[in-house]
CSV table of C-alpha atoms in Angstrom, one decimal:
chain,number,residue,atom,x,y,z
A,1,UNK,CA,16.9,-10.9,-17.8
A,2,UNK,CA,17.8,-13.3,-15.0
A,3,UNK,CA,15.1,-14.2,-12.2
A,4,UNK,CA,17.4,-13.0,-9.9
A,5,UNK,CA,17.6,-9.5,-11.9
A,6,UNK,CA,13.8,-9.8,-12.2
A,7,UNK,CA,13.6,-10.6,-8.4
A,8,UNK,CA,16.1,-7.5,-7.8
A,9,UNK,CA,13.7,-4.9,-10.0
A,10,UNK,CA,10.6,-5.8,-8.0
A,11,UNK,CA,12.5,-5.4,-4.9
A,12,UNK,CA,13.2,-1.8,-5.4
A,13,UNK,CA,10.2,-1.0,-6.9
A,14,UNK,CA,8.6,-2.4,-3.3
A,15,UNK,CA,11.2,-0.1,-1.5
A,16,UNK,CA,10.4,2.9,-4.0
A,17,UNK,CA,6.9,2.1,-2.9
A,18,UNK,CA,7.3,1.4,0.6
A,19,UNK,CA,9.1,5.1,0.6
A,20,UNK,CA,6.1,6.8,-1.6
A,21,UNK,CA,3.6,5.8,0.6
A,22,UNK,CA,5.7,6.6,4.0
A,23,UNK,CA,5.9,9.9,2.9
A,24,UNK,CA,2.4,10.9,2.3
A,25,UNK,CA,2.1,11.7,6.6
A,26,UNK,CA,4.5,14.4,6.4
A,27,UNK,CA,3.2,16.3,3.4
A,28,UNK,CA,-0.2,15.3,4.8
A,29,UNK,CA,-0.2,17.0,8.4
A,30,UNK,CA,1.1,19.9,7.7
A,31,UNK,CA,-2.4,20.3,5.4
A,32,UNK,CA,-4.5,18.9,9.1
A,33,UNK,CA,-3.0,21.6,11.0
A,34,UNK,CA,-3.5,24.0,8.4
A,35,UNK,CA,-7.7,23.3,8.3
A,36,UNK,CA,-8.1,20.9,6.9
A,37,UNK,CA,-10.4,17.9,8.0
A,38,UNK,CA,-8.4,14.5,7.3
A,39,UNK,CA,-10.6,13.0,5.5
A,40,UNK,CA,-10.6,15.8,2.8
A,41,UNK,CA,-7.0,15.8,2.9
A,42,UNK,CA,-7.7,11.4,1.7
A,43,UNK,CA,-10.3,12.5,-0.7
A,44,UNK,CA,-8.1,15.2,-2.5
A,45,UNK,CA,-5.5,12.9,-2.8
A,46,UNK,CA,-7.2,9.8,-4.2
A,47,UNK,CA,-9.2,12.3,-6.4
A,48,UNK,CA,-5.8,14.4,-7.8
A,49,UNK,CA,-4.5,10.9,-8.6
A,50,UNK,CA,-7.8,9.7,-10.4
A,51,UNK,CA,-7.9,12.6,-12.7
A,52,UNK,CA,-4.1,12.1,-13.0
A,53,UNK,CA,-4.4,8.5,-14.2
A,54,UNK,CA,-7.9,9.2,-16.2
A,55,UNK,CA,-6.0,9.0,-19.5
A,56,UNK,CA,-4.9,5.7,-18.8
A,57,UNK,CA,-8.2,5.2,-17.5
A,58,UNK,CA,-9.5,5.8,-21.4
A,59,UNK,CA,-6.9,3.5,-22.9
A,60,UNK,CA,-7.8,0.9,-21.3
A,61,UNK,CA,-10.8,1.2,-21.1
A,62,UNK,CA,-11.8,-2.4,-22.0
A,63,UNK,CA,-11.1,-3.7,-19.0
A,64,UNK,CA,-14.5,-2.7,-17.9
A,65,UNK,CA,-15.7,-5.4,-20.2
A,66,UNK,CA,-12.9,-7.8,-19.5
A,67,UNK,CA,-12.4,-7.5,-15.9
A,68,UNK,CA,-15.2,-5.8,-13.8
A,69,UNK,CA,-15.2,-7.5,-11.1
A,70,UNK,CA,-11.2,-6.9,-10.4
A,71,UNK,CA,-11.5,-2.9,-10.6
A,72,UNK,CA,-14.5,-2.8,-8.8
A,73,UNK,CA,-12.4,-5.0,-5.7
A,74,UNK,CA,-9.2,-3.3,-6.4
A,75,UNK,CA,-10.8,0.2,-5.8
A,76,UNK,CA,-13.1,-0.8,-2.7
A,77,UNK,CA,-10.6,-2.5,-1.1
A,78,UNK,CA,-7.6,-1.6,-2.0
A,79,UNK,CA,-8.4,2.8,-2.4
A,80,UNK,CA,-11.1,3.6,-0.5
A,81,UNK,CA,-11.5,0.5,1.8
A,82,UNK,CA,-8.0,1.1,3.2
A,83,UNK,CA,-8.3,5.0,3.7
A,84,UNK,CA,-11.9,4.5,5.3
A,85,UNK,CA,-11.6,2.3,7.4
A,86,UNK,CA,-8.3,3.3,9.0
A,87,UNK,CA,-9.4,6.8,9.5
A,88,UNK,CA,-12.5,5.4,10.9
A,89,UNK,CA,-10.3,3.6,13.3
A,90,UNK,CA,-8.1,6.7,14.2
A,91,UNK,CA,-11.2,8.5,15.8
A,92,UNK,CA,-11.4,5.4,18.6
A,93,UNK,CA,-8.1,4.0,19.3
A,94,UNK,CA,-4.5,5.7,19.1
A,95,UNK,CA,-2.4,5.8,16.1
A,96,UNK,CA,0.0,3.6,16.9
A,97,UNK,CA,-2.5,0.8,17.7
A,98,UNK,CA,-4.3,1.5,14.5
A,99,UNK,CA,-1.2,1.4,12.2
A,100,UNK,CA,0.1,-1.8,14.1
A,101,UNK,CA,-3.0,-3.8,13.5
A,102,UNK,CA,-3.2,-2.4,9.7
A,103,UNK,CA,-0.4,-4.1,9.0
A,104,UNK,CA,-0.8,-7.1,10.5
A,105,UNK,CA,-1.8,-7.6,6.8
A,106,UNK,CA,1.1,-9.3,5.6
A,107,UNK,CA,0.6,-12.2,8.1
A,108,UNK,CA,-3.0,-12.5,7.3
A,109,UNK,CA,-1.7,-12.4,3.4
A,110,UNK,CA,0.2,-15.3,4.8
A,111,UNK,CA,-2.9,-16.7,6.1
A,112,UNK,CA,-4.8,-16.4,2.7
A,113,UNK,CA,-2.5,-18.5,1.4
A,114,UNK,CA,-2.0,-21.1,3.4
A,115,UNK,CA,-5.4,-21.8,4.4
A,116,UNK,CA,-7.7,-20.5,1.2
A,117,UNK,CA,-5.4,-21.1,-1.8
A,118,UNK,CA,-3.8,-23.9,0.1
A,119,UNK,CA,-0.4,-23.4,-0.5
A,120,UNK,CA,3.0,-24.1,1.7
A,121,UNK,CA,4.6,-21.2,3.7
A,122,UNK,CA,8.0,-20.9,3.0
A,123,UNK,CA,9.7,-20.4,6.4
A,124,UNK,CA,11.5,-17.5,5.4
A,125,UNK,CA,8.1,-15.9,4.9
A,126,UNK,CA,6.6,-16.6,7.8
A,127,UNK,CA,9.7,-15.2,9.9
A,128,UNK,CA,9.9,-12.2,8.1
A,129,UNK,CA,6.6,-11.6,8.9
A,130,UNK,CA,7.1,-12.4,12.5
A,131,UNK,CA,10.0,-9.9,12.7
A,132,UNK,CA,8.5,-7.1,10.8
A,133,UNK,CA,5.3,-7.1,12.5
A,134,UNK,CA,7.3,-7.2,16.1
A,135,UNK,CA,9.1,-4.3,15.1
A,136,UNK,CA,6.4,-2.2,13.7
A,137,UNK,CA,5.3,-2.8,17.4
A,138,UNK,CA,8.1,-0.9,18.3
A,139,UNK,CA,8.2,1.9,15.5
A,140,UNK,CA,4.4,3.2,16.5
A,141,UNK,CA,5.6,2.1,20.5
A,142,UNK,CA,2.3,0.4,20.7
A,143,UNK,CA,2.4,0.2,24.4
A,144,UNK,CA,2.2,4.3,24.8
A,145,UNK,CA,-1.8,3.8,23.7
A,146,UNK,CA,-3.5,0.3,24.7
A,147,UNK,CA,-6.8,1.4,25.3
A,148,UNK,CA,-9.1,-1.1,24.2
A,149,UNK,CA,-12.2,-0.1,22.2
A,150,UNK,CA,-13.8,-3.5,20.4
A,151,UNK,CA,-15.3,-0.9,17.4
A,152,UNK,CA,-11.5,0.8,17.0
A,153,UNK,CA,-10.1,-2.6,16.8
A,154,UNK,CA,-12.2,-3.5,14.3
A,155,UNK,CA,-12.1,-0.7,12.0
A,156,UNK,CA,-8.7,-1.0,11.8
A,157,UNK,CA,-8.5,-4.7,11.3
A,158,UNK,CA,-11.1,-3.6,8.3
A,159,UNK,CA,-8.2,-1.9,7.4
A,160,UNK,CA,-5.7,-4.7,7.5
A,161,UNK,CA,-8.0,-6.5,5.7
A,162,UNK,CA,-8.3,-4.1,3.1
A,163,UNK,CA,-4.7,-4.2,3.0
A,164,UNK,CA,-4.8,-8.2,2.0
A,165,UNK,CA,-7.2,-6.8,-0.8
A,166,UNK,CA,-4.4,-4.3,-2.5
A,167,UNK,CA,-1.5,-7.1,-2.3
A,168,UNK,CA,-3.8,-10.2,-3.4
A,169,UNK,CA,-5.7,-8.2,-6.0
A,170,UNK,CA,-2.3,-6.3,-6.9
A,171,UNK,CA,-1.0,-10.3,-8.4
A,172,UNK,CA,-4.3,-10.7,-10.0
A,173,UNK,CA,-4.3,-10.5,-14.2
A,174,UNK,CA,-0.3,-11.1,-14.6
A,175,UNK,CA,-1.0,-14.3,-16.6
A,176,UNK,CA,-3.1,-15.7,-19.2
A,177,UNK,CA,-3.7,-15.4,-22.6
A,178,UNK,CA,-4.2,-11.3,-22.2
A,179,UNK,CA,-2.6,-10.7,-19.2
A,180,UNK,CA,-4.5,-7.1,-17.2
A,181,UNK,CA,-1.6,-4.4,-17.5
A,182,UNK,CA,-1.7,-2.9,-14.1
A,183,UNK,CA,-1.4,0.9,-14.4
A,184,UNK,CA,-5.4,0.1,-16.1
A,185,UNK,CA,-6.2,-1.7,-12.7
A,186,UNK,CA,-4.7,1.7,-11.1
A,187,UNK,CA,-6.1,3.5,-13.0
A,188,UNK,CA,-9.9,2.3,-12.9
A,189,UNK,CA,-9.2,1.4,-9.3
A,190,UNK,CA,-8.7,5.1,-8.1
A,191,UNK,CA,-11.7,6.4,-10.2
A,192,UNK,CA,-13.5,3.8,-8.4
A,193,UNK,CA,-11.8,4.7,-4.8
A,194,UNK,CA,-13.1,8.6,-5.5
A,195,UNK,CA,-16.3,7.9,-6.1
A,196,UNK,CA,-16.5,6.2,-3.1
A,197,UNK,CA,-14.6,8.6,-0.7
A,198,UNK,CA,-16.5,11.4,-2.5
A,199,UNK,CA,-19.6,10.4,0.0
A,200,UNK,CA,-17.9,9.0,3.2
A,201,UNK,CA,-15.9,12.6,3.2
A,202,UNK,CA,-18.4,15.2,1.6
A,203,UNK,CA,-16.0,17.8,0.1
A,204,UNK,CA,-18.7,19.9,-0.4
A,205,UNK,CA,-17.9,21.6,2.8
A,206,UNK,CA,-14.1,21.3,3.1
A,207,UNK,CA,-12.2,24.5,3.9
A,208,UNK,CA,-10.7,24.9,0.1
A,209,UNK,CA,-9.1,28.4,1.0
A,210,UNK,CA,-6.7,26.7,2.8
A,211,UNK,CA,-4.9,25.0,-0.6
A,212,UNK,CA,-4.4,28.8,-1.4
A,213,UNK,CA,-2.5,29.5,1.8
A,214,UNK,CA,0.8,28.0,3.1
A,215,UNK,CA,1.2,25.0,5.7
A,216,UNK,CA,4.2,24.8,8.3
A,217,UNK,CA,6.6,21.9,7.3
A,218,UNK,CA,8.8,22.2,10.5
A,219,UNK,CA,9.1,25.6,11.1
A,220,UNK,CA,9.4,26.1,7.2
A,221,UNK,CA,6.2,27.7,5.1
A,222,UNK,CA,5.7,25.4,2.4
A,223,UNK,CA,2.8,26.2,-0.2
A,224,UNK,CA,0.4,24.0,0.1
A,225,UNK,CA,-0.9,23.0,-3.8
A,226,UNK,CA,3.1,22.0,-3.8
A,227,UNK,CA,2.4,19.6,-0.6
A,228,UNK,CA,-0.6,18.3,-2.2
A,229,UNK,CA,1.6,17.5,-5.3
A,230,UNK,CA,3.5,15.5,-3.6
A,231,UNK,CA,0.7,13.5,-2.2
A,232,UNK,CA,-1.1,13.1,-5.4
A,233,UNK,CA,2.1,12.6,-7.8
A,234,UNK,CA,4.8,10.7,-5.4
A,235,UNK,CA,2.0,9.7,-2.4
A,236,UNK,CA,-0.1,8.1,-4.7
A,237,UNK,CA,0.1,7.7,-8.5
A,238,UNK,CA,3.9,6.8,-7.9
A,239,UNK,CA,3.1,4.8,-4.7
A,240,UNK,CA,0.4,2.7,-6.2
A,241,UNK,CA,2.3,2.0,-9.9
A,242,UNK,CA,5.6,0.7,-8.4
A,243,UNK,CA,3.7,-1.3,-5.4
A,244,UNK,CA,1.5,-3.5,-8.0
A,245,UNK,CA,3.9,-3.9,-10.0
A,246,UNK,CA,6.4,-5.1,-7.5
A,247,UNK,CA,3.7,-6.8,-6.4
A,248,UNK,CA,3.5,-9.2,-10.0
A,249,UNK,CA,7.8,-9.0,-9.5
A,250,UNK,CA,8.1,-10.9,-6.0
A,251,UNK,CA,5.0,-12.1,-4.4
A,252,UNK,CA,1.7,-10.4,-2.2
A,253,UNK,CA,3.8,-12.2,0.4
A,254,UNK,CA,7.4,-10.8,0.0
A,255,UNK,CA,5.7,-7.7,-0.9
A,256,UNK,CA,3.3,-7.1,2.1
A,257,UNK,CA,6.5,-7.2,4.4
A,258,UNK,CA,8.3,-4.9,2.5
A,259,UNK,CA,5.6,-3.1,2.8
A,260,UNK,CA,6.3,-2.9,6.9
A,261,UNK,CA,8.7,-0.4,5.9
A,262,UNK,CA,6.5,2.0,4.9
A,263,UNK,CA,5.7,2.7,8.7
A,264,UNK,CA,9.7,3.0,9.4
A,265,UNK,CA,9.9,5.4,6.6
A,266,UNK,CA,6.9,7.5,7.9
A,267,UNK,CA,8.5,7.7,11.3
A,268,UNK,CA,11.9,8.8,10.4
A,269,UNK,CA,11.0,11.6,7.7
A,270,UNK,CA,8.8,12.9,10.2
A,271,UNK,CA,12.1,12.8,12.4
A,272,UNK,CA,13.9,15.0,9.6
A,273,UNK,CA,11.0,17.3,8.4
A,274,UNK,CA,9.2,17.8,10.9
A,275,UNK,CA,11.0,17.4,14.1
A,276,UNK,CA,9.3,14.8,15.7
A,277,UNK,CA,11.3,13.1,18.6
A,278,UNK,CA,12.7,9.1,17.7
A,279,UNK,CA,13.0,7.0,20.5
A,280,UNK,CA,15.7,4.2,21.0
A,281,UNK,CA,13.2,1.4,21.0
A,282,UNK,CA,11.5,2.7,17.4
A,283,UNK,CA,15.1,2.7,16.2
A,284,UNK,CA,15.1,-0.6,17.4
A,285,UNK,CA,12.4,-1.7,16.0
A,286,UNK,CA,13.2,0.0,12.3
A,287,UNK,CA,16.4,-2.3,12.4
A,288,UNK,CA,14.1,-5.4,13.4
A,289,UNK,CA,11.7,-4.6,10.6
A,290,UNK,CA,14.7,-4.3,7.9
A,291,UNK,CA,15.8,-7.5,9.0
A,292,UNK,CA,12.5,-9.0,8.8
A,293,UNK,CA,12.4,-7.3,4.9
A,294,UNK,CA,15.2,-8.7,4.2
A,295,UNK,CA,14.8,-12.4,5.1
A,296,UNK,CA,11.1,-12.6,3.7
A,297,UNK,CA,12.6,-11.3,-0.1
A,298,UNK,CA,15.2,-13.9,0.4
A,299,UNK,CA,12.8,-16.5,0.5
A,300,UNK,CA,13.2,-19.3,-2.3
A,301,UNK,CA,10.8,-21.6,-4.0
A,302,UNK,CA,10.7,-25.3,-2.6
A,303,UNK,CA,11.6,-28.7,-4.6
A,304,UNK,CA,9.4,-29.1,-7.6
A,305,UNK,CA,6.2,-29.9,-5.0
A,306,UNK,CA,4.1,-27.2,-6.2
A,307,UNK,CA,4.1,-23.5,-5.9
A,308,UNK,CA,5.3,-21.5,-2.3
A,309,UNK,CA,4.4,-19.0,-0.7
A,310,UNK,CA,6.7,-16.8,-0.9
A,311,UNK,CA,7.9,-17.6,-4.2
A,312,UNK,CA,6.5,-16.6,-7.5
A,313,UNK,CA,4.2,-19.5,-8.7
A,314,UNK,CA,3.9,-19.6,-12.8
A,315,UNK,CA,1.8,-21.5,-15.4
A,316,UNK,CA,3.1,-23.9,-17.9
A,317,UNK,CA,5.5,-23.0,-20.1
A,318,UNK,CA,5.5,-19.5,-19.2
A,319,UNK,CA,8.8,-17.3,-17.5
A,320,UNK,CA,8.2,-14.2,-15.3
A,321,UNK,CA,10.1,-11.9,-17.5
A,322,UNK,CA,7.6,-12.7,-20.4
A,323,UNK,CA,4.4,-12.4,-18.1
A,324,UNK,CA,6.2,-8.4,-16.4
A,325,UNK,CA,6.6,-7.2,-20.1
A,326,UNK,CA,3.6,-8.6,-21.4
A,327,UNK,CA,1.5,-7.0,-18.1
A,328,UNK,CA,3.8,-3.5,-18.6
C-alpha cells in the first residue's frame, strides 16, 4: 500500500475516533439526569470496556512481562488520568473552560517534541494547532464562563496533560524487533484505568436501579443498558482501538489535532439529539477547527535532516506499512 493510502487509513480512523469519543456526552447525560452521579456514569464505562477487552487482555498477556511500564502509563494517564482529572476540574470552573484547556493537548504534544525529543516542528503542524485550538475557543464559547479558580485550572490542565500521555504513549511499541500490538495496550490499559476509577468513584453506592429504567434522549425514552452500550462499545472500545491506531498511522501530532474535532462533534450531536441551541460563533469556530484538521494532516516530512514533527519518523530499513501490520 502507498504511504499516501497508509496516511489516508490513519486519517479516517482519527475521524472514526474523533466521532466515537464525541458521542459519549450525548449518550452520557441523558444517564446524569436520569440519577446517576457522573463519575459512575465514567466508571461504568471504562469498566463495560475492560471486561469487553479482557479476552484480549489474556492473549496478550505477555506484555506484562514485556512492557509494564507502558500499560501501567497508558492506563493512568491515558484512562483514568484523563477522566479524573477532567471531572475533577468540572466541579470548579465551567465546562467550556475545562474542555478548552484539555485540549490544549495537541500544542503541548507539539511542545514534547520540540523541546524533550528535540525534534523540528513542521509549520503545518504548528498552525493547525494554532487554528484548531482557536476554534475550540469558540465551539465551548469560552468567554460565556471565565471565572478563574487557580485549582480548576489546574485539574484540567492535569487533564490536558493526561491527554499528551494517550497520543505519546498511543506511538509507543510500533517498532522494533516485536513491535506491542495495540488493542493489548488497550486492552491492559483499561483494566488498569478501572481499577483505578473503581476507588476515585466508589460504585458501591451508585444508584444501579436507574440502568433498569429509561433516560430521556430529547424528548425520546431511550433504555438506558442500550445508552450504556453505546458508551462502552462505540464510546470506548471503538474510540480507543481506532485512535491508537491512527495514532501509529499519522503522528501523536497530526492526531492530537484531529482529535479537536471530537469537541465539534460533541457539540453538534448534542444539537441533533438532544436539542441543544448552536450559536453562529460555535459554527464558526467548527469550520476553523476543520480547517486547522485539515492543514495539520497535510503536513509533510522535511529534506532528509532528520525526522519531523508532524511526520511519521521510521528506523532503518523499515516502511510504515510493514511496522501497521506487524503492530495489527
Amino acid at each position: 500500500m502507498h504511504a499516501s493510502q497508509v496516511r489516508s487509513a490513519g486519517l479516517g480512523l482519527a475521524l472514526a475516533s474523533a466521532f466515537a469519543f464525541g458521542g459519549s456526552g450525548v449518550a452520557a447525560k441523558p444517564l446524569i439526569e436520569a440519577g446517576l452521579d457522573p463519575l459512575h456514569v465514567v466508571w461504568l464505562r471504562v469498566t463495560g470496556a475492560a471486561l469487553v477487552m479482557l479476552p484480549l487482555a489474556w492473549r496478550h498477556r505477555d506484555l506484562l512481562r514485556r512492557r509494564p511500564a507502558l500499560l501501567a502509563g497508558f492506563g493512568l494517564l491515558a484512562v483514568a488520568g484523563v477522566q479524573a482529572f477532567y471531572f475533577a476540574a468540572l466541579s470548579r470552573i465551567p465546562v467550556g473552560v475545562a474542555l478548552l484547556i484539555e485540549y490544549l493537548a495537541p500544542a503541548l504534544v507539539l511542545g514534547w517534541v520540540r523541546f524533550v525529543q528535540r525534534r523540528p516542528v513542521t509549520r503545518a503542524a504548528a498552525l493547525g494547532v494554532v487554528l484548531a485550538v482557536t476554534g475550540l475557543a469558540c465551539v465551548v464559547e469560552v468567554w460565556s464562563g471565565l471565572g478563574f479558580d487557580v485549582l480548576g485550572l489546574l485539574l484540567a490542565l492535569g487533564a490536558a496533560c493526561c491527554q499528551v500521555g494517550y497520543f505519546v504513549l498511543s506511538d509507543q511499541g510500533a517498532d522494533g524487533e516485536r513491535p506491542v500490538d495495540p488493542l493489548g495496550v488497550i486492552a491492559y490499559g483499561l483494566l488498569v484505568g478501572a481499577a483505578v476509577l473503581t476507588v476515585v468513584a466508589r460504585p458501591w453506592g451508585m444508584e444501579w436501579g436507574v440502568l433498569a429504567g429509561a433516560a430521556d434522549l430529547g424528548g425520546t425514552a431511550a433504555p438506558a443498558w442500550m445508552l450504556l452500550g453505546w458508551i462502552v462499545l462505540v464510546a470506548t472500545v471503538l474510540a480507543y482501538v481506532t485512535g491508537v491506531v491512527s495514532v501509529r498511522r499519522l503522528s501523536p501530532q497530526v492526531a492530537g489535532v484531529v482529535a479537536c474535532l471530537e469537541a465539534v462533534i460533541a457539540t453538534v450531536l448534542a444539537w441533533v439529539l438532544l436539542g441543544e441551541h448552536l450559536s453562529a460563533p460555535q459554527i464558526a469556530g467548527g469550520t476553523l477547527v476543520l480547517v486547522g484538521a485539515f492543514i495539520a494532516q497535510r503536513s509533510t516530512p522535511k529534506a532528509a535532516s532528520g525526522p519531523v514533527a508532524g511526520s511519521d519518523p521510521l528506523p532503518p530499513g523499515r516502511d510504515r506499512l510493514s511496522t501497521d501490520r506487524a503492530a495489527t
